[in-house]
XYZ file of C-alpha atoms in Angstrom:
598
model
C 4.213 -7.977 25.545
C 1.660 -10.784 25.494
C 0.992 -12.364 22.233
C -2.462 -10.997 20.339
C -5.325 -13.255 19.926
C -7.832 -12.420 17.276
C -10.035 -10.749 19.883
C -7.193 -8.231 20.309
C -6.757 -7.626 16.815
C -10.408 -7.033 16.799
C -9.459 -4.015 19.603
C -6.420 -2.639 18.016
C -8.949 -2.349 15.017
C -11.705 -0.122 16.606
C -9.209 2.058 18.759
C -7.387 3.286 15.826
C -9.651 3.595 13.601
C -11.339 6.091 15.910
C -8.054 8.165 16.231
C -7.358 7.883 12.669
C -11.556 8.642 11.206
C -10.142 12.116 10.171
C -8.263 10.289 7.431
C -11.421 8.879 5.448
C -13.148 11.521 4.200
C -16.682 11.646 2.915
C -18.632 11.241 6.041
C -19.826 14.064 8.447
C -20.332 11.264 11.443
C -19.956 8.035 12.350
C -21.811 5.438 14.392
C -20.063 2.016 15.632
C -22.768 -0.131 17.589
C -20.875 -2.688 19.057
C -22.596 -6.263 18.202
C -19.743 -8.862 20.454
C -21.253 -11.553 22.094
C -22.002 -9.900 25.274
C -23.417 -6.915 23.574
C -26.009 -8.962 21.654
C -27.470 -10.188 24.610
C -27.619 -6.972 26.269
C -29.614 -5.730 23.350
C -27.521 -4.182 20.981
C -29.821 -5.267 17.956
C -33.108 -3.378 18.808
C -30.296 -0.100 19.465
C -29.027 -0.901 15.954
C -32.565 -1.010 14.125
C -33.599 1.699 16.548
C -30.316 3.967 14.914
C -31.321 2.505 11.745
C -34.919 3.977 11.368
C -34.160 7.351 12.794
C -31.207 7.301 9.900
C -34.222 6.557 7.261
C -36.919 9.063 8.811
C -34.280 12.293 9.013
C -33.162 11.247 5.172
C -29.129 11.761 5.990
C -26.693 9.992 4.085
C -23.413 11.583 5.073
C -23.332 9.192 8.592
C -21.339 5.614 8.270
C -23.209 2.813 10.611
C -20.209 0.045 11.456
C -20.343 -3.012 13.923
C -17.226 -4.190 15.899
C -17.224 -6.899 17.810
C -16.900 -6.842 21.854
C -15.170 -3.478 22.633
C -14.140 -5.289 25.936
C -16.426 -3.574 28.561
C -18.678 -5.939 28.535
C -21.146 -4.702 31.588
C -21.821 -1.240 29.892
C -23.124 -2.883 27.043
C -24.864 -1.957 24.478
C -22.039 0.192 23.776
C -22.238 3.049 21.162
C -19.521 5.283 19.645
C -20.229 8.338 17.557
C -17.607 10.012 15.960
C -18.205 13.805 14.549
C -15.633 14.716 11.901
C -13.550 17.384 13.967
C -14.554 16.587 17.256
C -13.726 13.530 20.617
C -15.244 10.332 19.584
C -17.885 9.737 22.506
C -18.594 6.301 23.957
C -22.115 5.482 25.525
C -22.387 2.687 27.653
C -25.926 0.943 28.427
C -27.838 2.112 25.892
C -31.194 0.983 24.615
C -33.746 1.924 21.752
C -34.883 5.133 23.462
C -31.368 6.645 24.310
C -29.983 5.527 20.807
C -33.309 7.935 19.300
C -31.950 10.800 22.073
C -28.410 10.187 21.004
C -29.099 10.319 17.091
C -31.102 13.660 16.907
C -28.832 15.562 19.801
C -25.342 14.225 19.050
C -25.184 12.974 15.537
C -27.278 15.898 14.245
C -26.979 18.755 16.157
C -23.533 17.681 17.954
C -24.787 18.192 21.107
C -23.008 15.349 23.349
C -25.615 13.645 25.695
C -23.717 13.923 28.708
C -25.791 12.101 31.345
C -25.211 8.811 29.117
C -21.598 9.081 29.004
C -21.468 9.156 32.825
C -23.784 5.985 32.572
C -20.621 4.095 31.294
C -19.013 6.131 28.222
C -15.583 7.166 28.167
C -13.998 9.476 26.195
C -11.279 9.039 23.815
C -8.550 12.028 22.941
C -7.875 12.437 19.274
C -7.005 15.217 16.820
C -9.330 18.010 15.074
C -6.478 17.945 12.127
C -3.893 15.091 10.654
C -1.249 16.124 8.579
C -0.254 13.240 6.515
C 2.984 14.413 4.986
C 4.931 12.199 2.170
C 8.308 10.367 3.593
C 8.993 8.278 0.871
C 12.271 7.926 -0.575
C 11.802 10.443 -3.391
C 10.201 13.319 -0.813
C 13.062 12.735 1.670
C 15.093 13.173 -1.090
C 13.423 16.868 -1.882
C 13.243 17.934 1.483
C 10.074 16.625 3.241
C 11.869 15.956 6.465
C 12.637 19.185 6.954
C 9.348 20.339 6.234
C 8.458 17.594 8.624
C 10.426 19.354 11.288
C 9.205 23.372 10.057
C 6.018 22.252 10.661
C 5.836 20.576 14.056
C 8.382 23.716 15.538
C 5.444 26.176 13.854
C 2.438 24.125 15.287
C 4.536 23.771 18.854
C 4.874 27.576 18.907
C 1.310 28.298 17.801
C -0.106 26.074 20.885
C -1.761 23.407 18.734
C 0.492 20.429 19.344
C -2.689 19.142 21.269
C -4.992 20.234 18.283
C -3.060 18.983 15.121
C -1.021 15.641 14.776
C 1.836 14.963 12.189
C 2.106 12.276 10.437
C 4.917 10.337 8.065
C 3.455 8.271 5.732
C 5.021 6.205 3.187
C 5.215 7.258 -0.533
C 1.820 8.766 -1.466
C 2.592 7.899 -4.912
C 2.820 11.923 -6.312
C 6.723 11.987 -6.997
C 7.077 14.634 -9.193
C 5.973 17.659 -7.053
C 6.846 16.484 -3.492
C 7.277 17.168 -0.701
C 3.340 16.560 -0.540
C 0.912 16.781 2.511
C -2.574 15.956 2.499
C -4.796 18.042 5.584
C -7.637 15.906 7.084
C -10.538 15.730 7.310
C -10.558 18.365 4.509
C -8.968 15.902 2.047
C -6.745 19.233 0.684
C -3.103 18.277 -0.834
C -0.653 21.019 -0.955
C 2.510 20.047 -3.210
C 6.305 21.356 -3.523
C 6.432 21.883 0.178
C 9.406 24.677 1.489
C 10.338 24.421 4.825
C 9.499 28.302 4.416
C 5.662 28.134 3.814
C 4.786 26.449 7.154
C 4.092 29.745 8.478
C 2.136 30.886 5.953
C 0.277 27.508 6.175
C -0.391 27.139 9.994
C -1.754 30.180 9.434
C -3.747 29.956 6.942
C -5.090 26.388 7.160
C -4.878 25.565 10.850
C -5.840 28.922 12.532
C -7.492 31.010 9.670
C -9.292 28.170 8.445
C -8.823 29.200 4.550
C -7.101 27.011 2.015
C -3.523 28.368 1.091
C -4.613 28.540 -2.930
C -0.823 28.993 -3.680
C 0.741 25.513 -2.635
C -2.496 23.479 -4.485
C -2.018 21.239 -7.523
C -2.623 22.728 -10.997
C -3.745 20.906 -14.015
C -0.860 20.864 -16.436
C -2.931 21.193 -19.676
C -5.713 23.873 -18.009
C -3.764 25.348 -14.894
C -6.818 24.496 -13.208
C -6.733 24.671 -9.131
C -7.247 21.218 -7.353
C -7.027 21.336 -3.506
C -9.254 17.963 -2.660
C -6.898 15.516 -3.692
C -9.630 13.053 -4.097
C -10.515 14.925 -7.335
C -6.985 15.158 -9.118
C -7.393 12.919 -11.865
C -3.898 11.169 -11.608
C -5.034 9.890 -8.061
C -9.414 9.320 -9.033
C -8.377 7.285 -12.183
C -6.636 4.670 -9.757
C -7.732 1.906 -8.502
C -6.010 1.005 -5.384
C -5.653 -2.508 -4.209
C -1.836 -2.983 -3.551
C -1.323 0.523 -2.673
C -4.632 1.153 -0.422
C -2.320 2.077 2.152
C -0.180 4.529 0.568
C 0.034 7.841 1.882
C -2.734 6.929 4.550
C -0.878 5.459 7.189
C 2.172 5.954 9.072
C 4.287 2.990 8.098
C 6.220 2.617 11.515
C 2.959 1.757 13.057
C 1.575 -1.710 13.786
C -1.631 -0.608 14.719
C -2.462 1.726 11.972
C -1.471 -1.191 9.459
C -4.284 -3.289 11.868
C -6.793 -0.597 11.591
C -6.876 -0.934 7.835
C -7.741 -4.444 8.150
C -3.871 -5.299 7.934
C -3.135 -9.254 9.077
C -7.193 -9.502 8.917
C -6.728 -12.121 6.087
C -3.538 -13.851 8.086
C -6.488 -14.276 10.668
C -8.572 -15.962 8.334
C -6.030 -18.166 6.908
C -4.960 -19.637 10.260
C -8.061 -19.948 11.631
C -10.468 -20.525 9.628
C -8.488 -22.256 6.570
C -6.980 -25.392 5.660
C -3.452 -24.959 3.023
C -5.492 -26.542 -0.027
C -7.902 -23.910 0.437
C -5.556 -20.961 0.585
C -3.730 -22.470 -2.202
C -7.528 -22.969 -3.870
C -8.646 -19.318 -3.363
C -5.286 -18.007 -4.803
C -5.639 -20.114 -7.697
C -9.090 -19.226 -7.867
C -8.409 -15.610 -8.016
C -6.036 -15.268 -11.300
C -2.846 -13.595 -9.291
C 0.279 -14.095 -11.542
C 3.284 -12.983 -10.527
C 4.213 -8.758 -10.396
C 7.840 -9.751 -10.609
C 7.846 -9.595 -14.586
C 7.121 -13.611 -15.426
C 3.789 -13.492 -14.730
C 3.708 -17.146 -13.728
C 0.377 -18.004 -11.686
C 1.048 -17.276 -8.092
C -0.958 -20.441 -6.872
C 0.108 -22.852 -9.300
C 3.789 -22.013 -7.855
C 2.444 -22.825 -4.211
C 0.755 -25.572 -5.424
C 4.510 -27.285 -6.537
C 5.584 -26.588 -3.816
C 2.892 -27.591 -0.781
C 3.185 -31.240 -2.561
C 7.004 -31.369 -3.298
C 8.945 -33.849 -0.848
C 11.061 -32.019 1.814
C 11.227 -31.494 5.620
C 12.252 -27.854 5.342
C 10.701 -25.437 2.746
C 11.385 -21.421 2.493
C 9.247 -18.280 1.657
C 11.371 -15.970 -0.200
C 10.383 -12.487 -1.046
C 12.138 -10.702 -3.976
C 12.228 -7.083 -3.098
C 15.941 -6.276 -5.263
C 14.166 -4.604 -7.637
C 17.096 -3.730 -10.058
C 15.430 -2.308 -13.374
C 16.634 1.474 -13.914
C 13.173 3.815 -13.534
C 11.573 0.762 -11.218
C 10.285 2.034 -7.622
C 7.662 -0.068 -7.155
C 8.526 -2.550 -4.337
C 10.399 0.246 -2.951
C 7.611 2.362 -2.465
C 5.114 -0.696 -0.820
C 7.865 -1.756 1.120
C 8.002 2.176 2.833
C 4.699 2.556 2.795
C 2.767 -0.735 3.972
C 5.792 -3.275 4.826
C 2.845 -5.197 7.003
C 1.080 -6.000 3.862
C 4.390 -8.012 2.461
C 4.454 -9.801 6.100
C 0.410 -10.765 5.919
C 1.291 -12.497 3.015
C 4.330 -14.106 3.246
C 2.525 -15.950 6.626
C -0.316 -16.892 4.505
C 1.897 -18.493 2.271
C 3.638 -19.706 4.776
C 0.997 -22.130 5.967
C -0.480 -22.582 2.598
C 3.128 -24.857 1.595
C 3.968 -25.692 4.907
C 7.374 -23.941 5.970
C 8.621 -21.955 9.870
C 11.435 -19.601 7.658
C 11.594 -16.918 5.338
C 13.575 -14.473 3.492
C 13.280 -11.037 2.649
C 15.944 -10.113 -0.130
C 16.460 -6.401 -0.666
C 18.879 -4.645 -2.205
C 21.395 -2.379 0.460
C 20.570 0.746 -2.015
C 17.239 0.538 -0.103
C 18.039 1.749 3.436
C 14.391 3.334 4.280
C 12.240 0.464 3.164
C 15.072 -1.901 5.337
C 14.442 0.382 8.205
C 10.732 -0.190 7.996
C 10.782 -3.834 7.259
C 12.911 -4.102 10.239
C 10.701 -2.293 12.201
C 7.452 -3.760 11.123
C 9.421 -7.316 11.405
C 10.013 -6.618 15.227
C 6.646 -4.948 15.795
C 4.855 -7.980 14.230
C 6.942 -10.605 16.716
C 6.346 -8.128 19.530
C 2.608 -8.859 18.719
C 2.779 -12.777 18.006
C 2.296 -12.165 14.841
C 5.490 -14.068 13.658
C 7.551 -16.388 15.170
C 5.850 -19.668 17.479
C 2.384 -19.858 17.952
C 0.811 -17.583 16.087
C -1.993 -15.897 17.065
C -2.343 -19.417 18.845
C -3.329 -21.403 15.989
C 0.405 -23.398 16.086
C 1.957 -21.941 13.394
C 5.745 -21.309 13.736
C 7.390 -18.946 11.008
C 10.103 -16.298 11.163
C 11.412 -13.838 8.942
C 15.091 -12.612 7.784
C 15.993 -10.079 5.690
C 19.264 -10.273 3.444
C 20.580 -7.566 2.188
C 21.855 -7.774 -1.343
C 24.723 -5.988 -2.648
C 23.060 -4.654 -5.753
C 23.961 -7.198 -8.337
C 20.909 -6.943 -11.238
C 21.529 -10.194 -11.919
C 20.558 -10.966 -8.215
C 16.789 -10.056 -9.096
C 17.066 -13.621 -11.433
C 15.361 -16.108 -8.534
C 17.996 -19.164 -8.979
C 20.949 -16.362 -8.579
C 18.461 -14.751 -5.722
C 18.939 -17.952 -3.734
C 21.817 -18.681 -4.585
C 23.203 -15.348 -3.043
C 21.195 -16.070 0.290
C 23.301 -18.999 0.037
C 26.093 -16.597 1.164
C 28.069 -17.690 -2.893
C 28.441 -14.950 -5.695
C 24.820 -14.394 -7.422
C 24.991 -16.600 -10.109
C 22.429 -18.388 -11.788
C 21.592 -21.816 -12.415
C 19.842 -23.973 -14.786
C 15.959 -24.870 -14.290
C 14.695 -27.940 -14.098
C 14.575 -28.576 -11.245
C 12.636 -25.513 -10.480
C 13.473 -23.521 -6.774
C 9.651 -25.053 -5.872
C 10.913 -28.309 -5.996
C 14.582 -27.293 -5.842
C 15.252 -23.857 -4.309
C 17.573 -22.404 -1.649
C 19.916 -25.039 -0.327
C 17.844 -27.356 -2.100
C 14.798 -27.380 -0.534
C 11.156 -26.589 -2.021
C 11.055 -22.650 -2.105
C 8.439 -20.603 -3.275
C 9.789 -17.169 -4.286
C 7.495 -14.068 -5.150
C 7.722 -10.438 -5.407
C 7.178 -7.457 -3.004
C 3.821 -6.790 -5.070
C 2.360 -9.881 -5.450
C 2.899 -10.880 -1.746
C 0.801 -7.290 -0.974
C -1.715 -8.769 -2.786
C -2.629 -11.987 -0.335
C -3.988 -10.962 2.370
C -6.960 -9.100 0.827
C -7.396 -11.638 -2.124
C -8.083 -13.866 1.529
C -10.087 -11.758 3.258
C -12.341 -10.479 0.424
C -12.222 -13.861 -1.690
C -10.993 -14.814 -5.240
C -13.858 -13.191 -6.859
C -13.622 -9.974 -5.628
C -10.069 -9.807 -6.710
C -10.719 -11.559 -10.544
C -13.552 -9.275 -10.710
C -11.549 -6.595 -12.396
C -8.788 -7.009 -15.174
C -8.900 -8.949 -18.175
C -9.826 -12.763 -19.140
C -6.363 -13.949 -18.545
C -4.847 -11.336 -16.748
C -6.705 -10.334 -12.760
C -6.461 -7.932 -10.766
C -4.331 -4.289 -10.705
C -0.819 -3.530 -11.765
C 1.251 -0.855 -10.234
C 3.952 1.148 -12.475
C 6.888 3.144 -12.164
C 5.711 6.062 -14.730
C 8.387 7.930 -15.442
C 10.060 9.796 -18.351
C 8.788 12.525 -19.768
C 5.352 12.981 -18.394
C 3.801 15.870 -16.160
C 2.748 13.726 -13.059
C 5.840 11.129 -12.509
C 4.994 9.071 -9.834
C 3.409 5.210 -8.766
C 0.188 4.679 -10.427
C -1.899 1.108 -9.683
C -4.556 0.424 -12.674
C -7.070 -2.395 -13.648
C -5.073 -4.804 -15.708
C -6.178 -3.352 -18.967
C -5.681 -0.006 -18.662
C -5.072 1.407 -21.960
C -1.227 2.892 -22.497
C -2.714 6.221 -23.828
C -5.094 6.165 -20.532
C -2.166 5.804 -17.880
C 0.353 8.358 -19.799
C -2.133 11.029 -20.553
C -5.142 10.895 -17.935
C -3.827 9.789 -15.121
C 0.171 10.888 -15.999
C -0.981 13.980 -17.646
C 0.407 13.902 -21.307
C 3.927 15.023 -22.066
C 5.272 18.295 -20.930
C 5.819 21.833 -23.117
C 3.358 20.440 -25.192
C 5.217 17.987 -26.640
C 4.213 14.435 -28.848
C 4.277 11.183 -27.583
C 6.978 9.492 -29.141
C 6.698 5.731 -26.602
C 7.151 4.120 -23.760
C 9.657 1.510 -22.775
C 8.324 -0.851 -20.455
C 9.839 -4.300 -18.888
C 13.517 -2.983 -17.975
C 16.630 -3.910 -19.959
C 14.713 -7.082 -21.092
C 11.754 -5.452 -22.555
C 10.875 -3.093 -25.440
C 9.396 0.212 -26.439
C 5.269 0.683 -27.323
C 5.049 3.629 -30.201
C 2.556 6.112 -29.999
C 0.195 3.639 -32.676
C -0.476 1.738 -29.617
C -1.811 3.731 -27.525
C -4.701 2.546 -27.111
C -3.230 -0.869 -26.735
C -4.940 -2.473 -23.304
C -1.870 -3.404 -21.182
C -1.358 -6.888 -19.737
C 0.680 -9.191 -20.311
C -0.545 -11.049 -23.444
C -0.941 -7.641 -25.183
C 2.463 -6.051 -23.942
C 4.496 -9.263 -25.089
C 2.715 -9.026 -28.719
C 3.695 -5.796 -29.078
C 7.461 -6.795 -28.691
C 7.620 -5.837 -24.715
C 7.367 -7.588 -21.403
C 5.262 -6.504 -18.494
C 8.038 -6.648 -16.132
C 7.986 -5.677 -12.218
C 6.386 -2.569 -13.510
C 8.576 0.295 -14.846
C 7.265 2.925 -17.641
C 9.455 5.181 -19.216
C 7.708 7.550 -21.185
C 9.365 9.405 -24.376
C 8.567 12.484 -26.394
C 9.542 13.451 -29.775
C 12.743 14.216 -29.685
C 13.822 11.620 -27.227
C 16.504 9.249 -29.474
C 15.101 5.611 -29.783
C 18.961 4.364 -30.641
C 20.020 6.464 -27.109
C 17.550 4.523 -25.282
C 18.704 1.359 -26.440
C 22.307 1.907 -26.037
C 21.412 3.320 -22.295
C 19.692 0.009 -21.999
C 22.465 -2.423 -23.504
C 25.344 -0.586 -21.901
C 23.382 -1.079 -18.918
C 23.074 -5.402 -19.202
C 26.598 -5.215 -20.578
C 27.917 -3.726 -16.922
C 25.478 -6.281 -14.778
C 26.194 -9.458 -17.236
C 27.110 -12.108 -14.618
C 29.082 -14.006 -17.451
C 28.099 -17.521 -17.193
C 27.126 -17.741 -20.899
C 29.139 -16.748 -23.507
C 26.229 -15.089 -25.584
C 25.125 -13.169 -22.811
C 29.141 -11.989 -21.946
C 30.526 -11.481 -25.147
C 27.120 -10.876 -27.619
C 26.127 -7.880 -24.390
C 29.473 -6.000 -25.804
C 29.267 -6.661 -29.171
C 25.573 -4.913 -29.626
C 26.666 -2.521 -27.629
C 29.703 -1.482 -29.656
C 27.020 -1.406 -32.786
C 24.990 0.827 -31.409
C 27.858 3.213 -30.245
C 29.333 3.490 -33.385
């Protein structure tokens, strides 16, 4: 396949997000005027102000007005597409003010397509009156959402709707705890705790009946209260979804869906419209530290390593992810692997390197299928490897699998395993960004913070320090685990108050039960008692209360949970993955651990 050029992008963009408009919810219609080049001077404005005032005289605000740029047909332009929820996006070719007035009150109000445009120079495009968006993360596969995968398309197949209804495998949606989960668009309903068994029931119901099937919808823990829009469950309207915008949205093995979502948009604008010092400036400017548990600032790191001396420099991603009750890389890497590609090319240019490294742990076999996938898809495209998207830029990717040493998570032992030696850690200075793998400046981040790039580029440093606290931007994604009602991946404002993540968005403790605390930072962090609750968590107020932000994991703990278990579990659990180098480490590991056995 040819290699992309923006314009293509720019294509990929406005085709799928036609076939995909089902998925976002909230609007009855929408209008895409499309304002390229060609279309401007063919009078696309005066059909956009003309759609404009007809919007403001009929007083509607359930229809989305977008722009695209040239839809690539350029002599029936002005082009128009209107998209009814339910129905075949129509194109109209050569319109003007007077058939965009004709078009709004027949087609977008009454749904009445105006056929004698369409032969004018519309075309139609196929989609799908339902999308099934069903969970295929690692913990759904694991209770059974493949075969409810495979129930449902053999019930849809026999019902004559394979035309009608499309399937779709998303990455994790986020919802652990009662999967397998499916969300219905453009209805927006979630049905949980999937059986292969209910399909039936819930074709029929839902897809040919038309009524919700009450029985497989979410219940409040502490009310038993119904939920169907999902939308409206607290644990997922409490969010605030920057990393994980993607989860449970789009299907994961799909290049183009990633694109429609503005995925590799802020690549673009890096290559083409920025210069290193100003990536590395807007990344600086927007208060990223790292997600991998340090918290070091993301740009000061590129910074190093854009000025350090060396012919050959490496992009490293850390996606081994060792810390017992941590799934967050995991989960982006299933769900949105594209997002951890965007921004390892960004930083790519912004330090000046053509090779990087993906290191994930074996134990992760879905999120290495995608990655590979997503890795070939994006070279398919030109979107790695020489030239891309013709601005010059040569960089590759390689992922190496690790063989699960915890240790290996430890960036000098990281490298030092890519190196193809045991995992072992080294001293610091020098520092891998002047120092790294085989010596050379490396910049090494997490899954997380990578997913964070491209949108801190495309929507600017001050969108992204806009939330969070003074010293501490943006969202944080945890692991909540434990004992708590709604396990599952929750992203929050930096700041977030403890008590707010385990009780309104995880839904307080089950059977009733007290809040006891929560252990947060992995084997080398610490446990917040229920007297912090309302303790806002980042990483200056987690490390005063005797804890460490980590990559993310939150184990949650009622009363009777033993705090001297938890530690043990914890110290027997560093004693086993001690590399050894140190003798405090190897021999002090054992000897706390023997105290708090006996």
């Amino acid at each position: 396949m040819a290699k992309l050029t923006i314009a293509d992008l720019k294509k990929i963009k406005e085709k799928v997000q036609s076939e995909t408009a089902l998925r976002e919810g909230g609007q009855r219609a929408k209008v895409t005027v499309h304002m390229g080049t060609c279309g401007i001077a063919a009078g696309a404005r005066s059909v956009m102000d003309s759609l404009m005032s007809e919007i403001a005289e009929a007083g509607v605000s359930d229809v989305m007005v977008t722009t695209s740029g040239c839809a690539g047909m350029c002599s029936k332009e002005p082009m128009v597409t209107v998209e009814l929820i339910g129905q075949e996006p129509i194109i109209y070719g050569t319109m003007d003010a007077n058939k965009m007035r004709q078009v709004f009150k027949r087609h977008v109000l009454l749904g009445e397509v105006q056929t004698m445009f369409v032969k004018e120079g519309g075309i139609h495009m196929k989609v799908f009156r339902s999308h099934l968006l069903i969970c295929g993360g690692t913990g759904c596969h694991a209770s059974g959402s493949l075969k409810v995968k495979q129930a449902l398309q053999e019930e849809i197949g026999k019902r004559g709707l394979s035309e009608e209804v499309r399937v779709v495998e998303t990455g994790c949606n986020g919802f652990c705890a009662l999967g397998p989960i499916m969300v219905v668009y453009p209805e927006g309903v979630i049905y949980v705790s999937i059986k292969p068994e209910d399909t039936p029931e819930l074709v029929e119901e839902h897809l040919v009946k038309g009524r919700i099937l009450e029985r497989l919808l979410y219940k409040e823990p502490a009310t038993q209260e119904v939920i169907p829009q999902m939308h409206e469950i607290p644990f997922f309207a409490l969010q605030d979804l920057r990393v994980l915008r993607n989860r449970g949205r789009i299907d994961p093995e799909s290049i183009d869906e990633a694109i429609a979502r503005d995925g590799y948009a802020g690549m673009a604008k890096a290559l083409t419209e920025m210069t290193p010092e100003q990536i590395i400036k807007e990344v600086l400017d927007s208060g990223l530290r790292g997600r991998g548990g340090a918290g070091f600032p993301t740009g000061l790191k590129w910074k190093f390593c854009a000025t350090a001396h060396g012919d050959v420099k490496y992009v490293l991603c850390n996606a081994d992810e060792g810390d017992p009750g941590a799934f967050m890389d995991r989960s982006v890497l299933e769900a949105d692997p594209h997002a951890v590609l965007e921004g390892m090319v960004i930083a790519a240019k912004a330090i000046g390197t053509k090779q990087g490294y993906i290191y994930c742990r074996a134990e992760y076999p879905l999120a290495i299928h995608r990655l590979t996938i997503a890795i070939n898809q994006a070279k398919e495209y030109g979107l790695l490897g020489k030239d891309i998207l013709g601005t010059g830029l040569d960089f590759d990717l390689e992922i190496y699998q690790g063989a699960g040493a915890f240790v290996c998570g430890e960036e000098t032992a990281l490298m030092t395993s890519i190196e193809g030696k045991r995992g072992m850690p080294r001293p610091r200075p020098p520092f891998p960004a002047i120092s790294g793998l085989w010596g050379k400046p490396s910049v090494l981040n997490n899954v997380e913070t990578f997913a964070n790039i491209g949108q801190i580029i495309l929507n600017g440093a001050s969108w992204y320090s806009s939330i969070g606290t003074e010293r501490s931007k943006g969202t944080k994604v945890f692991a909540l685990t434990g004992d708590v009602n709604n396990v599952g991946l929750v992203e929050v404002p930096m700041g977030t108050t403890l008590g707010q993540i385990v009780f309104d968005i995880g839904g307080g403790i089950p059977k009733g039960k007290k809040f006891k605390a929560a252990q947060l930072g992995g084997p080398s962090g610490g446990c917040i008692p229920a007297e912090h609750l309302n303790t806002p968590i980042d990483f200056e107020r987690v490390a005063e209360l005797g804890a460490i932000m980590g990559s993310g994991g939150m184990i949650v703990m009622n009363e009777d949970k033993c705090a001297v278990d938890m530690a043990r579990f914890f110290m027997d659990f560093v004693q086993d993955e001690s590399c050894g180098k140190c003798t405090p480490c190897r021999e002090g590991t054992k000897r706390m651990l023997d105290i708090l056995t006996n």
